[in-house]
PDB file of C-alpha atoms in Angstrom:
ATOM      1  CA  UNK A 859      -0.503  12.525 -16.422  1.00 84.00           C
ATOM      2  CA  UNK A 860      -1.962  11.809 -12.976  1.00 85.00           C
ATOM      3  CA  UNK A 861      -0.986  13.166 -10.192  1.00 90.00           C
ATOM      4  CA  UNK A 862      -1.546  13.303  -6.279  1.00 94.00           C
ATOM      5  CA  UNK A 863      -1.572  15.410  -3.884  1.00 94.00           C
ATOM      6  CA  UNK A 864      -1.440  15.115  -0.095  1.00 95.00           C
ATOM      7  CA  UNK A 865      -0.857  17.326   2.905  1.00 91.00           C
ATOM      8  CA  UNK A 866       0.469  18.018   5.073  1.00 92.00           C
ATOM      9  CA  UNK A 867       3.700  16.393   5.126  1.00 93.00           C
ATOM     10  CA  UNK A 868       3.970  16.309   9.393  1.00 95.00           C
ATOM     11  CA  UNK A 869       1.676  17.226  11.560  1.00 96.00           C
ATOM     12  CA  UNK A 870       1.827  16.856  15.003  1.00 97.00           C
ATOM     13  CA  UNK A 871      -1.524  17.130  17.469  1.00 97.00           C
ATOM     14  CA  UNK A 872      -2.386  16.817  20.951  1.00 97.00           C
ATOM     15  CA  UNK A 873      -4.548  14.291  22.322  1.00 97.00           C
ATOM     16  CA  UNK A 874      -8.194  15.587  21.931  1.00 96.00           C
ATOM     17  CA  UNK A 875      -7.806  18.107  19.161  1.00 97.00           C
ATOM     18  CA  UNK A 876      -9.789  17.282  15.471  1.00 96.00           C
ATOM     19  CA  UNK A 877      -7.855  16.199  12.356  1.00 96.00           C
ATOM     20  CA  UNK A 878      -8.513  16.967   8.993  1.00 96.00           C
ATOM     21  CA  UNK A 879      -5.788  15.909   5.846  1.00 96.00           C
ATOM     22  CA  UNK A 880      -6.711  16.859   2.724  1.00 95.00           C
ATOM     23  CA  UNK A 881      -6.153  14.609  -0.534  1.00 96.00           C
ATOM     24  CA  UNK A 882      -6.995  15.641  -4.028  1.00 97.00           C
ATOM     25  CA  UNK A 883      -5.811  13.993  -7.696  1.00 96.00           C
ATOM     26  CA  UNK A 884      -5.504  15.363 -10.616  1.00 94.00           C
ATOM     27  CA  UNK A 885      -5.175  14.066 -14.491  1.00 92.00           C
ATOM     28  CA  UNK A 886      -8.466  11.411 -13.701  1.00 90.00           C
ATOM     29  CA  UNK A 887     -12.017  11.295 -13.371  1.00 90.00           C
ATOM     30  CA  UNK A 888     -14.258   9.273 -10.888  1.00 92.00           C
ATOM     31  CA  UNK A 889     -11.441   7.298  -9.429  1.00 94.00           C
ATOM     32  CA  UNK A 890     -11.072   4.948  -6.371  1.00 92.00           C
ATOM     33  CA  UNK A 891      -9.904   6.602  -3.313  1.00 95.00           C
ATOM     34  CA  UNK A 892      -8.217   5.368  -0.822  1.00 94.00           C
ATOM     35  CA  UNK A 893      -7.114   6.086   2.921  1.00 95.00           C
ATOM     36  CA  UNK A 894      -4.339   3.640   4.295  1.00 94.00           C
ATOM     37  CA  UNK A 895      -1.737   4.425   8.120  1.00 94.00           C
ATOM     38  CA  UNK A 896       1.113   2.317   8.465  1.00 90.00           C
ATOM     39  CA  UNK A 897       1.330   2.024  11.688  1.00 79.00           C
ATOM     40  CA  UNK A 898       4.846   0.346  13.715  1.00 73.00           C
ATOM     41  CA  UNK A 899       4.904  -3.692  13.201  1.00 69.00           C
ATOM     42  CA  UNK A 900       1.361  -3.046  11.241  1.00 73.00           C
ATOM     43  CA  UNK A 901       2.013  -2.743   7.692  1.00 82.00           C
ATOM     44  CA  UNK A 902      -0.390  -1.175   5.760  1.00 90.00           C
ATOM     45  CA  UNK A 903      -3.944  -1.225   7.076  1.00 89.00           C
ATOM     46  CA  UNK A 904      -6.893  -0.281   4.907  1.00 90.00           C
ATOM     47  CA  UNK A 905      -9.236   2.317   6.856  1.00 93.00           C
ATOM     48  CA  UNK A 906     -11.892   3.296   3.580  1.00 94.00           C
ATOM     49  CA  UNK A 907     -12.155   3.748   0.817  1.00 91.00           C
ATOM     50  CA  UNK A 908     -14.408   5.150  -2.024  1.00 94.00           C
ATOM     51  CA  UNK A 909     -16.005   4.470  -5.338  1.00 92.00           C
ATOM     52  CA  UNK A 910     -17.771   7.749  -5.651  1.00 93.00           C
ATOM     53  CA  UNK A 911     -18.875  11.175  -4.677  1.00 94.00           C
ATOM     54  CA  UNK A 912     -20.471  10.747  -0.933  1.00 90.00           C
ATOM     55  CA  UNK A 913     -19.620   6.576  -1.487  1.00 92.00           C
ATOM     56  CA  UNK A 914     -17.372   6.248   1.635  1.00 93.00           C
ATOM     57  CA  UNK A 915     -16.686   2.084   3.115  1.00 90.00           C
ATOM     58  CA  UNK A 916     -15.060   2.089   6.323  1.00 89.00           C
ATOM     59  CA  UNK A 917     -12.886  -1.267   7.178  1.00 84.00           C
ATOM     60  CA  UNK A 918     -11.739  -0.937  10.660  1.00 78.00           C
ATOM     61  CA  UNK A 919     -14.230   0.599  13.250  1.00 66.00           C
ATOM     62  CA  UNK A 920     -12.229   3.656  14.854  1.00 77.00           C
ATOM     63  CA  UNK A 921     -11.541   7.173  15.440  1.00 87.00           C
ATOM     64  CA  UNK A 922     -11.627   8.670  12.297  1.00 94.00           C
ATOM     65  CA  UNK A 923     -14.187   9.283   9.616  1.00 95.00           C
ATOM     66  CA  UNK A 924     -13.927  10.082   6.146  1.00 96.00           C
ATOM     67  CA  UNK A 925     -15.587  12.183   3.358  1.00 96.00           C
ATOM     68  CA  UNK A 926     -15.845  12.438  -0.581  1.00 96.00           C
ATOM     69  CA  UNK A 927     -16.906  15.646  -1.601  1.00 95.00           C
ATOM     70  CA  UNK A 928     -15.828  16.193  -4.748  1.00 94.00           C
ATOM     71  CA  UNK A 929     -14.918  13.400  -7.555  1.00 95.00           C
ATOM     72  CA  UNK A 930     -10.920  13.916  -6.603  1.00 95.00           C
ATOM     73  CA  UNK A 931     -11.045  15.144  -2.739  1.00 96.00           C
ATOM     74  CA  UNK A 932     -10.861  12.799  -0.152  1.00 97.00           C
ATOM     75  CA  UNK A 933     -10.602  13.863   3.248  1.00 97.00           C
ATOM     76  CA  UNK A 934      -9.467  11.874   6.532  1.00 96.00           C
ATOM     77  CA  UNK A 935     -10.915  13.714   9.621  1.00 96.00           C
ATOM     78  CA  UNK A 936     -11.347  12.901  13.510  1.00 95.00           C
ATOM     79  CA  UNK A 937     -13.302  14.884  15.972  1.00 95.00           C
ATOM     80  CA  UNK A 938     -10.811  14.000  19.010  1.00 95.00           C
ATOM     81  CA  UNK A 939      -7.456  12.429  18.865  1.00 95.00           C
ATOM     82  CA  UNK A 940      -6.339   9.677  20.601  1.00 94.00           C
ATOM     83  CA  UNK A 941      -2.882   8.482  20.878  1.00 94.00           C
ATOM     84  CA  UNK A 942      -3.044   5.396  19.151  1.00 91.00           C
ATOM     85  CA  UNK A 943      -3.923   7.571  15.996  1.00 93.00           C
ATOM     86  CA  UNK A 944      -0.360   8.347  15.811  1.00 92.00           C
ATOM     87  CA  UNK A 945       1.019   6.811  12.187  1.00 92.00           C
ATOM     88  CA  UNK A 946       1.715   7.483   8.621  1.00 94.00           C
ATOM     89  CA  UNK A 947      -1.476   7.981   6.522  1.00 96.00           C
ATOM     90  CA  UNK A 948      -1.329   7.900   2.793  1.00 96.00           C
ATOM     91  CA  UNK A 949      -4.025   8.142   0.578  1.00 97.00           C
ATOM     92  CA  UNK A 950      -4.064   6.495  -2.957  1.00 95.00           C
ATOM     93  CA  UNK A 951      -6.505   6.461  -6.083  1.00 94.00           C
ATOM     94  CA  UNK A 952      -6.769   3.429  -8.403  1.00 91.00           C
ATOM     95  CA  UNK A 953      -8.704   2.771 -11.721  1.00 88.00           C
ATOM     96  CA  UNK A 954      -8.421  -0.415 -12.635  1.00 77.00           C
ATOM     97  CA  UNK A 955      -5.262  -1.244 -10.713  1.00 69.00           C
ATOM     98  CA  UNK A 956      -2.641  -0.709  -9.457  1.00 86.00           C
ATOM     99  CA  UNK A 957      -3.044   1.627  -6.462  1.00 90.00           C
ATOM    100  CA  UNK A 958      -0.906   5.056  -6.678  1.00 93.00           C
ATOM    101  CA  UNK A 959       0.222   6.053  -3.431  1.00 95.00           C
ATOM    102  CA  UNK A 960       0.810  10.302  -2.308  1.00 95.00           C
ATOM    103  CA  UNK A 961       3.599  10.807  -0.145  1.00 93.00           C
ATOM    104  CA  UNK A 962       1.745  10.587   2.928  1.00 94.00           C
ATOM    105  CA  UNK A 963       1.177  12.265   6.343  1.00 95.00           C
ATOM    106  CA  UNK A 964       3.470  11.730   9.226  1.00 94.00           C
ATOM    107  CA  UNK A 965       1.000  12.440  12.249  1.00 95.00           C
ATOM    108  CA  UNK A 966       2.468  12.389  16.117  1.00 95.00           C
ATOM    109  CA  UNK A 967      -0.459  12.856  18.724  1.00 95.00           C
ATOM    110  CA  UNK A 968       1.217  13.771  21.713  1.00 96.00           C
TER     111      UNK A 968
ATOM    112  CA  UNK B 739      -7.383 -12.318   9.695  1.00 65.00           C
ATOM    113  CA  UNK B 740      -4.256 -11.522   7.905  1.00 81.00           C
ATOM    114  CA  UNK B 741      -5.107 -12.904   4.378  1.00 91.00           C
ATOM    115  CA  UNK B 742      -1.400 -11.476   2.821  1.00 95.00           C
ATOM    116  CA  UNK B 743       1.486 -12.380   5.042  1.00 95.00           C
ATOM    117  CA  UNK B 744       5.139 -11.948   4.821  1.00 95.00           C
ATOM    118  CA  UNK B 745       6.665 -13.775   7.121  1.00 92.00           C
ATOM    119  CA  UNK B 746      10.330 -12.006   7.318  1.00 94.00           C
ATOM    120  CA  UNK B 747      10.262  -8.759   8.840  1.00 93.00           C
ATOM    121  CA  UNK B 748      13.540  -8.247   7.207  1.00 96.00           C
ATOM    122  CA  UNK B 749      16.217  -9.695   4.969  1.00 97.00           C
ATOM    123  CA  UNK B 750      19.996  -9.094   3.917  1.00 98.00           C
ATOM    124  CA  UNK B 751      21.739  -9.734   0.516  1.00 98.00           C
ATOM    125  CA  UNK B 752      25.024  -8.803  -0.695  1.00 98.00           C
ATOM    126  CA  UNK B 753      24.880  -6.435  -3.350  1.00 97.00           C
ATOM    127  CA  UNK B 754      25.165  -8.607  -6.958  1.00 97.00           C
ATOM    128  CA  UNK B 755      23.526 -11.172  -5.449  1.00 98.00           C
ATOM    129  CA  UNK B 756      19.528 -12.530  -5.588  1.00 98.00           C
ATOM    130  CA  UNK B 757      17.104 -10.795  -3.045  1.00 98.00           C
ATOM    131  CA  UNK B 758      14.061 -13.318  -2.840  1.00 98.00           C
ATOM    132  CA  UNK B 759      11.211 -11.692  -0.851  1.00 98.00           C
ATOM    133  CA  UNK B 760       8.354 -14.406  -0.173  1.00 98.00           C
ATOM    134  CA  UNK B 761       4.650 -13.708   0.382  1.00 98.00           C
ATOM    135  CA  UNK B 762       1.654 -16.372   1.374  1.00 97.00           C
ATOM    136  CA  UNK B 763      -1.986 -15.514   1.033  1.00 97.00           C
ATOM    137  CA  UNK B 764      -5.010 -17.574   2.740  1.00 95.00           C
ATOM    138  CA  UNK B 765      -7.786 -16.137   0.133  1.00 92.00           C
ATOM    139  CA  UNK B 766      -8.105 -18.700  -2.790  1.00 92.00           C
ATOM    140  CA  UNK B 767     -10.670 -15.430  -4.551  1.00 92.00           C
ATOM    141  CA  UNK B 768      -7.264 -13.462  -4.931  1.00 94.00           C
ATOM    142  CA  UNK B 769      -6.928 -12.790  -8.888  1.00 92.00           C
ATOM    143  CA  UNK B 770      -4.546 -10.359  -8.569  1.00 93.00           C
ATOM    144  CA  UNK B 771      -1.046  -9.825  -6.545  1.00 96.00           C
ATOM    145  CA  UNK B 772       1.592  -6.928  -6.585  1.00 95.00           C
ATOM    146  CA  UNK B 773       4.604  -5.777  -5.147  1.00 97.00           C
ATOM    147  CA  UNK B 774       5.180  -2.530  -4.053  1.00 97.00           C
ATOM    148  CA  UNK B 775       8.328  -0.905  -2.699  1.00 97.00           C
ATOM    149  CA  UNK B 776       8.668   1.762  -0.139  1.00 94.00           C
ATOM    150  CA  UNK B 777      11.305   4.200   1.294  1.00 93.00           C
ATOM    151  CA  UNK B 778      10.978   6.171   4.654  1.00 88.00           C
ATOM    152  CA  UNK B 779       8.859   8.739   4.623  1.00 84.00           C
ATOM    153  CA  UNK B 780       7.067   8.449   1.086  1.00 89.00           C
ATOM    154  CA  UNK B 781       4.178   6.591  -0.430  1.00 92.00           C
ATOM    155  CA  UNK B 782       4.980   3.275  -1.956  1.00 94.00           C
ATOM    156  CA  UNK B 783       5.722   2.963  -5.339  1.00 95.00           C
ATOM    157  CA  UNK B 784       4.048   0.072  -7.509  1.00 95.00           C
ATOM    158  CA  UNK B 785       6.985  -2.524  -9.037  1.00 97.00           C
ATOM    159  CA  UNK B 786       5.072  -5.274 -10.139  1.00 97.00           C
ATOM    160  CA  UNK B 787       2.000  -6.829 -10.474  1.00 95.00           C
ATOM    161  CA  UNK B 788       0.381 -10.545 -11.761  1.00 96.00           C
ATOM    162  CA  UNK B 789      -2.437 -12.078 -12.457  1.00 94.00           C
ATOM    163  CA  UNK B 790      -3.469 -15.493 -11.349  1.00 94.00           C
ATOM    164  CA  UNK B 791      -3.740 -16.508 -14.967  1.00 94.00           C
ATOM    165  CA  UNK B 792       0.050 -16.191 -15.193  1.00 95.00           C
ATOM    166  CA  UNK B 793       2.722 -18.145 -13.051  1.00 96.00           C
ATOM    167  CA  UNK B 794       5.494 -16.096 -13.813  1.00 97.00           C
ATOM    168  CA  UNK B 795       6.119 -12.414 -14.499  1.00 97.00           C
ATOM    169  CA  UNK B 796       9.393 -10.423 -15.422  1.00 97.00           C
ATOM    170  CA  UNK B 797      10.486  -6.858 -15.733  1.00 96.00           C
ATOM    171  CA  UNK B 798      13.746  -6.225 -15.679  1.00 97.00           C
ATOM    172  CA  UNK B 799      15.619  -6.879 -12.814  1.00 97.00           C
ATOM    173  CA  UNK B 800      12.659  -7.833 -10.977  1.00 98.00           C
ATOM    174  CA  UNK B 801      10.326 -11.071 -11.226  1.00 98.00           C
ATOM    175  CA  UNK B 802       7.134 -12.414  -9.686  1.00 98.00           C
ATOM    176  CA  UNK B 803       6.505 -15.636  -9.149  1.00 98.00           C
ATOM    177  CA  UNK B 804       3.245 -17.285  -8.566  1.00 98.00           C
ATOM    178  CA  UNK B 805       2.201 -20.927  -7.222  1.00 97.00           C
ATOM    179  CA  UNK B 806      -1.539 -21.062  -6.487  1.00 95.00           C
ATOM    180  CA  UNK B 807      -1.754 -24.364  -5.379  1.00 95.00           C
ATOM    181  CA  UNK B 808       0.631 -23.357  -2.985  1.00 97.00           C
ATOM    182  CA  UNK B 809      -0.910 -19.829  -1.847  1.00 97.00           C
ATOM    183  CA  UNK B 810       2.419 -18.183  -2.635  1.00 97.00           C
ATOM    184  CA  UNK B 811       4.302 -15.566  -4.983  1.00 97.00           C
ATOM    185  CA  UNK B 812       7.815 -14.143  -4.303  1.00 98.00           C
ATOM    186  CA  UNK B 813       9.670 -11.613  -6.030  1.00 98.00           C
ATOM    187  CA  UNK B 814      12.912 -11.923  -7.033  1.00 98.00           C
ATOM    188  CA  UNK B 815      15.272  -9.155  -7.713  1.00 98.00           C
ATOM    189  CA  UNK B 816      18.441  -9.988  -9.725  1.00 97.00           C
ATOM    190  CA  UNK B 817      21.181  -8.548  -9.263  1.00 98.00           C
ATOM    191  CA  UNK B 818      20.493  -6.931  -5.928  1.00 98.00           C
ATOM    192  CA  UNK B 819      21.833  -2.976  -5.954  1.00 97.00           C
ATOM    193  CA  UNK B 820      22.175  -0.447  -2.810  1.00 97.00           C
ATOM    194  CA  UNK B 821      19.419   1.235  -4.122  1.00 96.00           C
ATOM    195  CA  UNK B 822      16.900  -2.289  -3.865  1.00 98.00           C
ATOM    196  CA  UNK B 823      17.067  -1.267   0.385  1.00 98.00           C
ATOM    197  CA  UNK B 824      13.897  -0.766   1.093  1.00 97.00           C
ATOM    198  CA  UNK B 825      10.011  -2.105   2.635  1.00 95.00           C
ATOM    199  CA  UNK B 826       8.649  -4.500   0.047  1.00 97.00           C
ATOM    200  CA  UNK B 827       5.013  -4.925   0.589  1.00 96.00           C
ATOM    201  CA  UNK B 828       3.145  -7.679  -1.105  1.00 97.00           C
ATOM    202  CA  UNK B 829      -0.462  -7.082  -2.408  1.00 95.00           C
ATOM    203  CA  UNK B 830      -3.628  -8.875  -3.074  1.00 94.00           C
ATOM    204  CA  UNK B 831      -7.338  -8.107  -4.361  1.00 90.00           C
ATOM    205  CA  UNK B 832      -9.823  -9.840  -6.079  1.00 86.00           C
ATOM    206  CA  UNK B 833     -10.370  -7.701  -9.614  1.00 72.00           C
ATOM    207  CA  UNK B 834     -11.992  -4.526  -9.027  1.00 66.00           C
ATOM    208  CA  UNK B 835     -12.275  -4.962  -5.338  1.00 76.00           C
ATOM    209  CA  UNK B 836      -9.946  -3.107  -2.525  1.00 81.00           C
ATOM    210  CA  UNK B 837      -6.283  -4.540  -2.807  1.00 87.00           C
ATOM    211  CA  UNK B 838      -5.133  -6.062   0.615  1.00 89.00           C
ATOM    212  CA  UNK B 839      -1.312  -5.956   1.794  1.00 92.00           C
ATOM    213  CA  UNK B 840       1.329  -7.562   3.663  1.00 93.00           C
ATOM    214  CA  UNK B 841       2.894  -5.999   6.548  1.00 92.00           C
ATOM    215  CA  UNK B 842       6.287  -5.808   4.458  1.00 94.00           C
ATOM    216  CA  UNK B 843       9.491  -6.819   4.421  1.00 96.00           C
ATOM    217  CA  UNK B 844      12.996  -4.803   4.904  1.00 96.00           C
ATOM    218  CA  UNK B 845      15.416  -5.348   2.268  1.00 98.00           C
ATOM    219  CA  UNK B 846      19.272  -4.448   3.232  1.00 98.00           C
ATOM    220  CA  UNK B 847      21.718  -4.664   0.369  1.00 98.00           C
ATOM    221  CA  UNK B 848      24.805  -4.893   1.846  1.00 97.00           C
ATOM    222  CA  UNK B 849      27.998  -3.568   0.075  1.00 92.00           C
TER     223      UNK B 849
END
């Protein structure tokens, strides 16, 4: 069965400092990733996704940059934090439909 | 643009009784809706989905309704237990193209 994986759980980060949170699925090959933040009053906003190796679409202009390098590792990174990165990112994979969420990333830039 | 909107930030049913969570869309393209539930501090969970062929779909307790001339699909939950309190997030996406959501709605079930 599939399965994802995301960490970490918390992480809390000064204003300035780089981000990197890791994502990786298991049990599929070539799927869709996804990287979504729920942020307060916000719901859940899109912020890329990716249809292959190196394929990365970014949907909101921002902060934060993404990267495919393997099939099933997708990676959320920023060079410098701001505050109003603070939120709960969660990445997902989808063939086909329906999207299947990991637990997600609590992240508090202070 | 907010082409998935719930309307109700929140809403409170007695437990036994129907939770109806509502959910309007602007994109006539939309093929494809689902509802997904979420509890604090973990990923959401998928519940339900239907396709624009359909008007109706059931699963249990839970069932989707869809109106397209209307731009609208609500889920219905009967009967409503303590463990229905959550985020309900309604989705959209045109097949094989990146699914949109709602900004949610907070179900109570009250005892």
């Amino acid at each position: 069965s599939q399965t994802i994986h995301q960490w970490p759980a918390t992480l809390v980060q000064p204003v300035g400092s780089p981000l990197s949170l890791e994502c990786t699925v298991e049990g599929t090959s070539n799927p869709n990733l996804y990287w979504y933040r729920q942020a307060a009053g916000r719901g859940l906003q899109l912020l890329f996704y990716s249809v292959g190796i190196g394929q990365i679409s970014s949907e909101v202009p921002q902060n934060l940059s993404a990267s495919r390098p393997q099939d099933r590792q997708f990676i959320l990174s920023s060079k410098k934090l701001l505050l109003s990165d603070s939120g709960f990112y969660l990445c997902a994979w989808s063939i086909n439909s329906p999207l299947h969420f990991g637990n997600g990333t609590r992240l508090t830039v202070t | 643009d907010q082409q998935v909107k719930q309307n109700s930030p929140s809403l409170s049913v007695q437990e036994g009784r129907i939770s109806i969570l509502n959910c309007d869309y602007t994109n006539s393209m939309f093929d494809y809706f689902l509802w997904y539930k979420k509890y604090p501090a973990e990923g959401p969970t998928f519940l339900i989905s239907i396709s624009s062929i359909k008007d109706k779909n059931e699963d249990g307790r839970f069932t989707v309704f869809l109106n397209k001339s209307a731009k609208h699909l609500s889920l219905h939950i009967v009967p409503s237990q303590p463990g229905d309190s959550a985020v309900y997030f309604c989705a959209a996406s045109r097949r094989d193209d990146k699914i949109i959501f709602g900004k949610g709605t907070r179900l109570h079930i009250l005892p």
